[in-house]
Every structure is written in C-alpha cells, then in structure tokens.
Coordinates of C-alpha atoms in Angstrom, one line a residue:
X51 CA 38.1 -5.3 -114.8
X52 CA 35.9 -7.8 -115.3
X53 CA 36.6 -11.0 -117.6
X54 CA 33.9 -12.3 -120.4
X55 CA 33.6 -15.3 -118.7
X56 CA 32.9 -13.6 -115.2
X57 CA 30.0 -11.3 -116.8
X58 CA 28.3 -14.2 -118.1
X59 CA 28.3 -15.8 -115.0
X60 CA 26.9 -13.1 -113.4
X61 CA 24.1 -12.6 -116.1
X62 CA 23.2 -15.6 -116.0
X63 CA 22.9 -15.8 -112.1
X64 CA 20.4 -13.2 -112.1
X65 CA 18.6 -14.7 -115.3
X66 CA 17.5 -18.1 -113.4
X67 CA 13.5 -18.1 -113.2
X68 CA 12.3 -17.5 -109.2
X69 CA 10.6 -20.1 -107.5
X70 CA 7.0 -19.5 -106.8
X71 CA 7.1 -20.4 -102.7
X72 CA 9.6 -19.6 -101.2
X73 CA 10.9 -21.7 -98.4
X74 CA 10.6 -20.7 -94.3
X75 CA 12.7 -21.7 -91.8
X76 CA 10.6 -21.9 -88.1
X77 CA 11.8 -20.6 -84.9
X78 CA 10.9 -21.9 -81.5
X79 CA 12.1 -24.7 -79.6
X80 CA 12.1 -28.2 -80.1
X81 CA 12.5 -31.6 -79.1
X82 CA 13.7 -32.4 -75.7
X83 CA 14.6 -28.6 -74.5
X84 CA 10.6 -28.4 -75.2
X85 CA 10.2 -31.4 -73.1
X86 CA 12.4 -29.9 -70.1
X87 CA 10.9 -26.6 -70.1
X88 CA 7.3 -28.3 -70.0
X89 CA 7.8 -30.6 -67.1
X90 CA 9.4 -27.5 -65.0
X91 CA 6.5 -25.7 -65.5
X92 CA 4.4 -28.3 -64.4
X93 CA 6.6 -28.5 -61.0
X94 CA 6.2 -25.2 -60.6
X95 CA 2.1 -25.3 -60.4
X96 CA 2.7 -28.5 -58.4
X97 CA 5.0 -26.6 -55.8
X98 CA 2.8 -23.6 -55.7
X99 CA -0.7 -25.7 -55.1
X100 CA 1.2 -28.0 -52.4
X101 CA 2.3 -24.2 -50.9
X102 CA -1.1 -22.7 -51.1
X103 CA -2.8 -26.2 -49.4
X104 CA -0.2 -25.7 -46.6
X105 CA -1.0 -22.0 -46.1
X106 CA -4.7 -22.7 -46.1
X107 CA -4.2 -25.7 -43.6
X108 CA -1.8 -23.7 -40.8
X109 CA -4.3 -20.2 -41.2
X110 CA -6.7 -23.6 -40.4
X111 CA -4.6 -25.2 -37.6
X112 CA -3.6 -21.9 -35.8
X113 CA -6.6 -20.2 -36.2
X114 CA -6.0 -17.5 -37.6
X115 CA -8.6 -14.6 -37.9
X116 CA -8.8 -11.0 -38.1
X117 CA -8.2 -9.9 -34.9
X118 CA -5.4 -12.4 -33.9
X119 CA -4.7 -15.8 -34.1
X120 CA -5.3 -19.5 -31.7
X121 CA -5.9 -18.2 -28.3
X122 CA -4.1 -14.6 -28.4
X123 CA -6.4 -11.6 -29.8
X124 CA -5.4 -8.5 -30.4
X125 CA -8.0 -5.5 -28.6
X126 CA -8.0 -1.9 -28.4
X127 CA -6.3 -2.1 -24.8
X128 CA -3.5 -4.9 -25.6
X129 CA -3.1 -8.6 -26.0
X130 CA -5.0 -11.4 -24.9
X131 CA -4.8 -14.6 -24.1
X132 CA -7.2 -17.5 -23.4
X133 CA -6.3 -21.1 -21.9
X134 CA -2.4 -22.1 -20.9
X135 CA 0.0 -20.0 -22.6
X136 CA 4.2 -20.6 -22.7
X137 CA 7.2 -18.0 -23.1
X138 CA 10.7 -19.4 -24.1
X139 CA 12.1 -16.1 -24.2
X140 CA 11.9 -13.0 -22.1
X141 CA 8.2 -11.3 -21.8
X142 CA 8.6 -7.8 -21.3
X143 CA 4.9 -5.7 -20.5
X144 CA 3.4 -3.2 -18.4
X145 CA 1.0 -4.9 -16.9
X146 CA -1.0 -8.2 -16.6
X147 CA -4.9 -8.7 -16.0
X148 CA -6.8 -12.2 -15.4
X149 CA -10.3 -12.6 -16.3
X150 CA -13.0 -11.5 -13.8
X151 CA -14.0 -14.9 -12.5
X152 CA -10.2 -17.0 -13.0
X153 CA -7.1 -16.6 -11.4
X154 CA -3.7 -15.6 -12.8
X155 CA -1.0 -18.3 -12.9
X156 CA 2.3 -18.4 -13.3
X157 CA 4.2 -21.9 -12.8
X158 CA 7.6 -22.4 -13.5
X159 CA 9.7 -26.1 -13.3
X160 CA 12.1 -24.1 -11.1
X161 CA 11.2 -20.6 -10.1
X162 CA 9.1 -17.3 -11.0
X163 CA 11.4 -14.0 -11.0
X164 CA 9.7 -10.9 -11.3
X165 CA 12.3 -8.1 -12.0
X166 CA 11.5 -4.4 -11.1
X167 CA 14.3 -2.4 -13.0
X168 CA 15.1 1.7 -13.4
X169 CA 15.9 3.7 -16.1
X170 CA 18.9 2.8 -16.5
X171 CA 18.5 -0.8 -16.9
X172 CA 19.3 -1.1 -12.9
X173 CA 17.9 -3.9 -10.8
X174 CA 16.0 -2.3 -8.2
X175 CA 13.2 -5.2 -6.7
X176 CA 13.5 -8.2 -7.2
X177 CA 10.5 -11.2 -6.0
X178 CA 11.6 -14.8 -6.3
X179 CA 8.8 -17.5 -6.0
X180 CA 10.8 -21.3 -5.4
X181 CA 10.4 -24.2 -4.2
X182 CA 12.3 -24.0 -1.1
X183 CA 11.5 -20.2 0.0
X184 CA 10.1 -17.1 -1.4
X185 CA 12.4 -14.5 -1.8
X186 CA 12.0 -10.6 -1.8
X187 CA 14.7 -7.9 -2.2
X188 CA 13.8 -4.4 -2.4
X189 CA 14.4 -1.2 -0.5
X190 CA 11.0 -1.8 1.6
X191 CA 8.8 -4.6 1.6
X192 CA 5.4 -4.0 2.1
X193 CA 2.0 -5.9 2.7
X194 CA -1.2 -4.3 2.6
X195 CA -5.1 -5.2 3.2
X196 CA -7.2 -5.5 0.3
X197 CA -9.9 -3.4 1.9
X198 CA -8.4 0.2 3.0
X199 CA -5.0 -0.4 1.5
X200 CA -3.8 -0.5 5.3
X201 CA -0.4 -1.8 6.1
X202 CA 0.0 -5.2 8.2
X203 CA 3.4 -5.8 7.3
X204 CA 6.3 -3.5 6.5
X205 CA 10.0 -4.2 6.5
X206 CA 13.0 -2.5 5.3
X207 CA 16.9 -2.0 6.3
X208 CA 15.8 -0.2 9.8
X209 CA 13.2 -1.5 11.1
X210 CA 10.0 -4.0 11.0
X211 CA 6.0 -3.2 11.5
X212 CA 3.4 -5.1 12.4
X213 CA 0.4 -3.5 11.7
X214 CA -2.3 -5.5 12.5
X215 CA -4.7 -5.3 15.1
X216 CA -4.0 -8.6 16.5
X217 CA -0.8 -10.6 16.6
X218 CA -1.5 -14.1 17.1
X219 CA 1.8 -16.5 17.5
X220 CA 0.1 -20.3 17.9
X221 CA 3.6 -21.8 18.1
X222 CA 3.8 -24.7 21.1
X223 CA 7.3 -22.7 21.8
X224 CA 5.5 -19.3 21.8
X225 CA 7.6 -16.1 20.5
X226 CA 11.4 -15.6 20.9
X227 CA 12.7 -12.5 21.0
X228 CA 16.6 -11.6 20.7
X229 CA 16.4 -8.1 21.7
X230 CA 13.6 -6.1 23.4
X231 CA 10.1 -5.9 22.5
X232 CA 7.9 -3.0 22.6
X233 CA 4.1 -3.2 22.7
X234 CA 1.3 -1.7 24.6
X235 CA -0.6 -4.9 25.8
X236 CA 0.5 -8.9 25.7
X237 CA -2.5 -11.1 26.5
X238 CA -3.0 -15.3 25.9
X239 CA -5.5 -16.9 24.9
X240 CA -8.7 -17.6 26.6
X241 CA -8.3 -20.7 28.8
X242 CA -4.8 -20.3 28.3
X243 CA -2.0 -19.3 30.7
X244 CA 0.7 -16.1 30.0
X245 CA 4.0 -16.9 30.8
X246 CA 6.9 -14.5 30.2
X247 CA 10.1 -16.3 30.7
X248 CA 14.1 -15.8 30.5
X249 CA 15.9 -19.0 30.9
X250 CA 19.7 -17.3 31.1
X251 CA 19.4 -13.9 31.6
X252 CA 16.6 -11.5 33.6
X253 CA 14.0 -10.7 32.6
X254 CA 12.7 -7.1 32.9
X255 CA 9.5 -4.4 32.2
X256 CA 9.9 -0.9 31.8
X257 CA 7.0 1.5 31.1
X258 CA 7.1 5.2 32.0
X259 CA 3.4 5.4 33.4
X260 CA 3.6 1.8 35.2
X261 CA 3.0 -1.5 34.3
X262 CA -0.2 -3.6 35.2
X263 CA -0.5 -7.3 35.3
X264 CA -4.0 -7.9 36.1
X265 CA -4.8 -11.7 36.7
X266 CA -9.4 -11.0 36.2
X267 CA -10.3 -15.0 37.0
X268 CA -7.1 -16.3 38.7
X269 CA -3.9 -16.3 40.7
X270 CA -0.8 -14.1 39.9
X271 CA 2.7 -16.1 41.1
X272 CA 5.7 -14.4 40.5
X273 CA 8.4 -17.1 41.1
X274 CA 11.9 -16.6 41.0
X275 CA 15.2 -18.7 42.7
X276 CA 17.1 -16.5 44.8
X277 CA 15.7 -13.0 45.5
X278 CA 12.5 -11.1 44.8
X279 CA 13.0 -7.1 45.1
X280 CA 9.8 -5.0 45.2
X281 CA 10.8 -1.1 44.6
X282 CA 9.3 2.2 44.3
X283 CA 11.8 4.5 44.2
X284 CA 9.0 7.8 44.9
X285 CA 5.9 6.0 45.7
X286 CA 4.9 2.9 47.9
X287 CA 4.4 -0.6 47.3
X288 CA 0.2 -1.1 48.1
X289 CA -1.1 -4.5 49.0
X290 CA -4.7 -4.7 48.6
X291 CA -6.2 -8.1 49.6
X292 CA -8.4 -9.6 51.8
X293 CA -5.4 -11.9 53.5
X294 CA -1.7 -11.7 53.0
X295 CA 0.1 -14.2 53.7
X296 CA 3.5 -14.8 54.0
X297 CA 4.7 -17.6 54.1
X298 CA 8.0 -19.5 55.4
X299 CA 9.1 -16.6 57.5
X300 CA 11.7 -17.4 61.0
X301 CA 10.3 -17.2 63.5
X302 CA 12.5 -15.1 66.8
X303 CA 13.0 -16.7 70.0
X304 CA 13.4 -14.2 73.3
X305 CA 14.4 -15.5 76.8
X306 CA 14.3 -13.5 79.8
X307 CA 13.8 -14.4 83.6
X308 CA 10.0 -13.4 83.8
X309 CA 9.2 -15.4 80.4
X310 CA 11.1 -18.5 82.1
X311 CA 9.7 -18.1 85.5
X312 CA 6.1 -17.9 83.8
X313 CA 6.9 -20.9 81.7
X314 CA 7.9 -23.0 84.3
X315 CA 5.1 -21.9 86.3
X316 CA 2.4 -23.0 83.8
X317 CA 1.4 -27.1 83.4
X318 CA 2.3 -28.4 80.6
X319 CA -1.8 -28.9 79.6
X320 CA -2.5 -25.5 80.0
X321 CA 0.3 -24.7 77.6
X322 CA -0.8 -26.9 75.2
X323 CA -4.8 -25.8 75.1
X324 CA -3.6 -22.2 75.1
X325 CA -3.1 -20.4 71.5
X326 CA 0.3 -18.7 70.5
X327 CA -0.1 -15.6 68.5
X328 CA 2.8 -14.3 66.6
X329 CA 3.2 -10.6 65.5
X330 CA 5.3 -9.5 62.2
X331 CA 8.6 -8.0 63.1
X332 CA 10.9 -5.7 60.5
X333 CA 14.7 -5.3 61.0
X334 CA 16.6 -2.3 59.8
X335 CA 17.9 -4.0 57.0
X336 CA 14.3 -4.5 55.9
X337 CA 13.6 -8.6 57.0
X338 CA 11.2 -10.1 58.2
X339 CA 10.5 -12.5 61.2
X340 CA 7.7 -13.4 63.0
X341 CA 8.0 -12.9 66.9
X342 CA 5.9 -14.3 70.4
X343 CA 3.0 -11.8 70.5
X344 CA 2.9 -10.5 74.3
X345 CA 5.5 -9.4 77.7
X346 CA 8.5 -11.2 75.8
X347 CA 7.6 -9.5 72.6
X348 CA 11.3 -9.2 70.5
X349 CA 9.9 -6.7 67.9
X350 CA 11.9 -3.8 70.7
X351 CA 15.2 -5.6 71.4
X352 CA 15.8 -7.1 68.6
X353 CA 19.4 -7.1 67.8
X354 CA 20.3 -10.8 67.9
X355 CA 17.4 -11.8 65.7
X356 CA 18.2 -9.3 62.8
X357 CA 21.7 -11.6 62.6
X358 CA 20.2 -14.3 60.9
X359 CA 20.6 -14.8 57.2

C-alpha cells in the first residue's frame, strides 16, 4: 500500500511541464580513434597505389603481353624462346627446334648431360658433352649421314662398323691394330709408300680367293731377317718378268782329272779373256746354287754341294 506522501510524489512527477526540445545524444566516433582510423585508411591507398606502380612497372620490365612474356611466347605448337636463355632447375620436353638460319646452343660451366630414360624412370642413354672427353653410353651408338640417313659409324657391345666409303688414317704412326683386320682393299696415298709391318710377332694374309699386291708405278720388296717361304699348297708359284734375278746365291765348285788337266793346259790370258757362264742348280731339299756351266757341270753329281747351309 502506498503512503500519502509517496502518491504525491508521484503526482507530482508526472505533473512537471515537458520541455519543448528535447535533447540528443550523437553516435559516431570521435577524437583521436577518428584520427587513427583516418590515417590507416590513407596507408592503405598509399600501399595499394605503390603496389599498382610496381605491377605496372614489372608487366613493363618483363614484358609482358598476351601471348607470353620477355623473350618466351607461347604458340600453338609450344614455347619459344628468343636470345640466351638459363635453367636452374631440371628442363624436361619432347623436343627442341632452333631457328631456320641460327644454331642451337647449349653451354654448360662443366658439362651438358642429355638423359634418354624408359618408362619406368630407367636410365637407358646417356650423352655427356665435357671438357676433357665426350661421352656416350647406350646399347648401340650410331652415326649417320645427313643425306640418305646412311650409317658411317656404328658401335655396340659386339662389334664396330665403319661404313664409309673411304677410311682415311693421316696419323704419322699410321693405324694399330691389336687383333686382326678384315677389309677388302688397303691402299696409301698417292706419292705415298704402303708398308704393313709387325715389329714382334708375324705378320700374315689370308684370303680365300688369293691375295694381290700389285705395285702399278714401282718396285715390290718383300724383306724379311731369316727366311722367306713361298707356298702353293695346289697350284704353282709363277714368275712373270722380263729378268729374275737372284741374287747372293753359292756358287758349287767340281774337280775332276779332265777339268784339271784342261785348266792346266790353258794360259793364264786365255782364261782370263774367256767368259764363265754359270747355270742354276736345285738340290733335293729345294736350294739353290749356282754351278760351272759346261763338261764339269755339278748340277748331276751333286751330293757334296747340297751339304752346305
């Protein structure tokens, strides 16, 4: 229940005249948050005009355009690139094309690799451009002409070919060979002399037609230090010259009592002046000697001559 006192107060309260404006508090903010918020929206349109200049000066700088940027352009059959370009990392593509009219370069301050690699990730060729040697290691290496795609070189695990038409060795040494050689013709150059030589061991030439050494415009010499064997096991051995000579050959000696009586007959002027004529004498054991042509020929009886070594 309400007192007397309280009800009047109350009356009264609501009895007071209104005041004709009424007052209004303002929202929004003020002072120095105001002064913060304006100066980081100015840094903000500072930052983003500094950005846009730098973007506008690298699209500038690296020349950027629509079909690629600086010197790499982007075409309908791949990528290319114009002047001296670098790779820090690994370039993997299928292929690579110069220009028409430049060469393609690759330079390296220690080597160019080029890897050849399966499937399954597998080396399998490997080419290794250096500055000591150039390496290549592959199943078969091959080198080919650029017109007719023909072969001059080929080498792999088994064996090596040589295909072109002419093999032309200008060393002062000349060729070495550690095993044997197979070839169909071996000629030097002109003005030039052939020699074929062995120093330690023999020297031999097989064919299973023959084998001709033809000498058009000089001398053939076949020199050797201890023997010389000429042998046709089913044919002959032909000498076909004008004069044969042979040189060095003993010459047999025959005394009987006729060839002394006779020699002790003649003067010794008229055996000067007179001529002696020797005739070519073979022993069983296939020598040679040359004998006195005439009564005291040796060629018959001519068992103490063939003793000589």
């Amino acid at each position: 229940q309400m007192t007397r006192e309280q009800y009047i107060l109350a009356t009264q309260q609501n009895s007071l005249p209104r005041t004709e404006h009424p007052q209004f508090y303002p929202v929004g903010i003020y002072g120095w948050r105001k002064r913060c918020l304006y100066f980081f929206v100015l840094l903000l349109l500072v930052t983003m005009i500094v950005n846009l200049a730098m973007t506008i000066w690298i699209l500038k700088v690296m020349n950027f355009t629509v079909d690629g940027m600086g010197n790499l352009r982007v075409t309908k059959k791949g990528i290319r690139l114009e002047g001296i370009s670098e790779f820090l990392l690994p370039l993997y593509v299928k292929e690579i094309h110069s220009r028409k009219d430049s060469p393609l370069v690759l330079q390296s301050d220690r080597n160019v690799t080029v890897n050849a690699r399966n499937h399954m990730g597998q080396l399998t060729g490997q080419l290794t451009v250096g500055a000591d040697a150039v390496e290549a290691q592959c199943k078969r290496f091959e080198v080919r002409a650029s017109e007719g795609g023909k072969v001059l070189f080929s080498a792999d695990e088994d064996e090596i070919v040589i295909g072109a038409d002419r093999l032309k060795v200008t060393g002062t040494e000349g060729a070495v060979f550690g095993h044997s050689v197979e070839t169909p013709h071996i000629r030097a150059e002109p003005s030039q002399d052939l020699k074929l030589e062995s120093p330690t061991r023999s020297l031999v030439m097989e064919a299973p037609r023959g084998v001709q050494v033809n000498a058009a415009a000089g001398d053939l010499k076949a020199t050797c230090r201890k023997e010389l064997h000429l042998q046709s096991t089913e044919g002959e051995i032909f000498l076909n010259a004008d004069t044969i000579r042979l040189g060095n050959l003993p010459v047999g000696s025959f005394s009987s009592s006729s060839s002394s009586s006779s020699s002790s007959s003649s003067s010794p002027s008229s055996s000067a002046s007179r001529q002696t004529i020797y005739e070519l004498c073979v022993c069983p054991n296939g020598k040679l000697y040359l004998s006195p042509a005439g009564a005291g020929s040796t060629c018959q009886s001519s068992s103490n001559i063939c003793l000589w070594s």
